[in-house]
CSV table of C-alpha atoms in Angstrom, one decimal:
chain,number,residue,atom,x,y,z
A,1,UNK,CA,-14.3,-9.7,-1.8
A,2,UNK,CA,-16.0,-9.0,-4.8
A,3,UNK,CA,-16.7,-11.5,-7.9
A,4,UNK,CA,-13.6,-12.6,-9.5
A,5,UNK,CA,-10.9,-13.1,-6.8
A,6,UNK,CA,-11.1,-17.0,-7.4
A,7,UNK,CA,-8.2,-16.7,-9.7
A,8,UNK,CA,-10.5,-18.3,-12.9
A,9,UNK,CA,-10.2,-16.1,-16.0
A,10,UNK,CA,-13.0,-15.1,-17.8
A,11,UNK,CA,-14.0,-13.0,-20.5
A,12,UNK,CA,-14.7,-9.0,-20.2
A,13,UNK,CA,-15.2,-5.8,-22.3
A,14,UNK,CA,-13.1,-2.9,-22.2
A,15,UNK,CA,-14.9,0.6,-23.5
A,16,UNK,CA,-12.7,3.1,-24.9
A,17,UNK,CA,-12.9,6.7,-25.9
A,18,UNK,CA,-13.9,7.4,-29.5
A,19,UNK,CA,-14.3,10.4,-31.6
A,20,UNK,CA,-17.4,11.4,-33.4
A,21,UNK,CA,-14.9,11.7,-36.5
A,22,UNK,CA,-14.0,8.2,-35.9
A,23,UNK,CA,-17.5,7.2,-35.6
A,24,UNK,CA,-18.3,9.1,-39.3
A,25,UNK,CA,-15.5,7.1,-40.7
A,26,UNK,CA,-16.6,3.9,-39.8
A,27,UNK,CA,-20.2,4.3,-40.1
A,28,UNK,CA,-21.1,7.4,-41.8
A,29,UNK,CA,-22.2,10.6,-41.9
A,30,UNK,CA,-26.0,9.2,-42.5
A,31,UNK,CA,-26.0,6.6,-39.4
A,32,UNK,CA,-24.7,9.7,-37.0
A,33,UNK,CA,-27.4,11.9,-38.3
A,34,UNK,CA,-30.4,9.3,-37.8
A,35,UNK,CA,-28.8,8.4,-34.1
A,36,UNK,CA,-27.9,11.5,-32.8
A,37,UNK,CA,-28.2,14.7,-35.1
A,38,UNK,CA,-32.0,14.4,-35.7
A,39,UNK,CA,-32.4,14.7,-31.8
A,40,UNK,CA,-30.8,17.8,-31.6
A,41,UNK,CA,-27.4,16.0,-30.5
A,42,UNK,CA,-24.5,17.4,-32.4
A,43,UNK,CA,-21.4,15.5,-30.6
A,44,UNK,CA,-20.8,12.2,-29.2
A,45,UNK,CA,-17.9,12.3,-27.4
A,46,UNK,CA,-16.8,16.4,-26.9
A,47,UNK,CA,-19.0,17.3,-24.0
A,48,UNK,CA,-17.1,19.7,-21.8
A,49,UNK,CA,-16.7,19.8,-17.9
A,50,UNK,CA,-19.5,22.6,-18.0
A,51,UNK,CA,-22.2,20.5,-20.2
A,52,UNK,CA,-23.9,19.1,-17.2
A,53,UNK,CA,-24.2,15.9,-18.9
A,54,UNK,CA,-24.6,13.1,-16.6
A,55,UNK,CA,-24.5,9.2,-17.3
A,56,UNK,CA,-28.1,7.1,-18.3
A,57,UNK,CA,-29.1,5.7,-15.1
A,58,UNK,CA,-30.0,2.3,-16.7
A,59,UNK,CA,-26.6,2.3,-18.2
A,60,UNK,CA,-24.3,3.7,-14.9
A,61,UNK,CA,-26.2,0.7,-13.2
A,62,UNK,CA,-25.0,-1.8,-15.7
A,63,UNK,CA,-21.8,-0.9,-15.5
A,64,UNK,CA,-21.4,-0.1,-11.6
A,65,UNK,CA,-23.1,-4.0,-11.6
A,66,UNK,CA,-20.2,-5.4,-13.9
A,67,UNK,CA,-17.5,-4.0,-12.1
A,68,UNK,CA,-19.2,-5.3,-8.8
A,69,UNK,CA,-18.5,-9.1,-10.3
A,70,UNK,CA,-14.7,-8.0,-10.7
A,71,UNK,CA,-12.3,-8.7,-8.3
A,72,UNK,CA,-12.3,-5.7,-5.4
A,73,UNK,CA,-9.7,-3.3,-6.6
A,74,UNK,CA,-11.2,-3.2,-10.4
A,75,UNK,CA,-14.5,-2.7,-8.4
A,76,UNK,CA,-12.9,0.3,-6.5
A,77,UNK,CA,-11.1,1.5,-9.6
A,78,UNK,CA,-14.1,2.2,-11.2
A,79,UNK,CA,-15.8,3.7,-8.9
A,80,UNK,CA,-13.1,5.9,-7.9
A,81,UNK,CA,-11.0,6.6,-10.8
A,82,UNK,CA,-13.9,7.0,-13.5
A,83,UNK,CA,-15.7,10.9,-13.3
A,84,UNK,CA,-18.5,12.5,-14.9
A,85,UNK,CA,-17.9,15.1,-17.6
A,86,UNK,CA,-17.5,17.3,-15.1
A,87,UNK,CA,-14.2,16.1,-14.5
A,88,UNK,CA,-14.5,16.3,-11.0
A,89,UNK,CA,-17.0,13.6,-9.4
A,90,UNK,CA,-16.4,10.3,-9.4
A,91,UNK,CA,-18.9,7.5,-10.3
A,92,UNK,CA,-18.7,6.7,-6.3
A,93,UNK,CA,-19.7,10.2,-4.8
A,94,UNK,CA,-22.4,10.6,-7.7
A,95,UNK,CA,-23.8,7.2,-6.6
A,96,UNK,CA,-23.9,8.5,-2.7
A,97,UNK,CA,-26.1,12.0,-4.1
A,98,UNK,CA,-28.1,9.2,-6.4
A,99,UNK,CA,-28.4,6.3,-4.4
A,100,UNK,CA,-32.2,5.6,-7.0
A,101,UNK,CA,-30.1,4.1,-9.6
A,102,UNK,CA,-28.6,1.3,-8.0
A,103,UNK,CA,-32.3,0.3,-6.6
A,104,UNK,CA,-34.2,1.1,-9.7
A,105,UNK,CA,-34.3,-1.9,-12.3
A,106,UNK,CA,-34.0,-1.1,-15.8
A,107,UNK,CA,-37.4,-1.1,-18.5
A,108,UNK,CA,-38.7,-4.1,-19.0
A,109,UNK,CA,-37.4,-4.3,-22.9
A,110,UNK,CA,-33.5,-3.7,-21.1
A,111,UNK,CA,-33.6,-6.3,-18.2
A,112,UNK,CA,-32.2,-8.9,-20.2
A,113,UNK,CA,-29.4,-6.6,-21.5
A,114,UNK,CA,-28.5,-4.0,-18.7
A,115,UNK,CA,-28.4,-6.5,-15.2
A,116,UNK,CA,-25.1,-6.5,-15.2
């Protein structure tokens, strides 16, 4: 099985949805005009089923390698119960049309920070 099913507890992180009003509140109007707004990027969060937005490959491989150190059924949980904004592909079948991002390392400047 996958990493984890040793029974030893460690320590995670658990993401969670946001809002892009919640993210003005707590850091401003300012802060989410010089990350997003000034690249043409008017919403953080509200991206529809028929955006076409699809995950950063750097950061889909981070995450598909965290869950990979979890025990077998978070693994599985992921892969299977998390979907792109499409709302209908999961993270597994998108990884079976886009087998490059699990073999392609992150930029040099990431490595440290995106390996899972």
């Amino acid at each position: 099985g996958g990493g984890g099913d040793d029974g030893e507890l460690g320590r995670g992180v658990m993401c969670s949805r946001f809002t892009d009003e919640g993210f003005i509140a707590r850091y401003g109007e300012a802060e989410f005009e010089n990350s997003y707004g000034r690249w043409g990027i008017n919403t953080i969060w509200n991206w529809g089923p028929a955006s076409g937005i699809l995950p950063c490959p750097v950061y889909l491989r981070h995450c598909v390698l965290a869950a990979q150190k979890q025990a077998d059924f978070v693994r599985d949980s992921f892969l299977d119960e998390t979907y792109l904004a499409d709302c209908k592909t999961t993270i597994r079948e998108y990884l079976e049309l886009r087998p490059d991002i699990m073999t392609t390392l992150p930029p040099d400047d990431l490595i440290g920070r995106y390996s899972g």
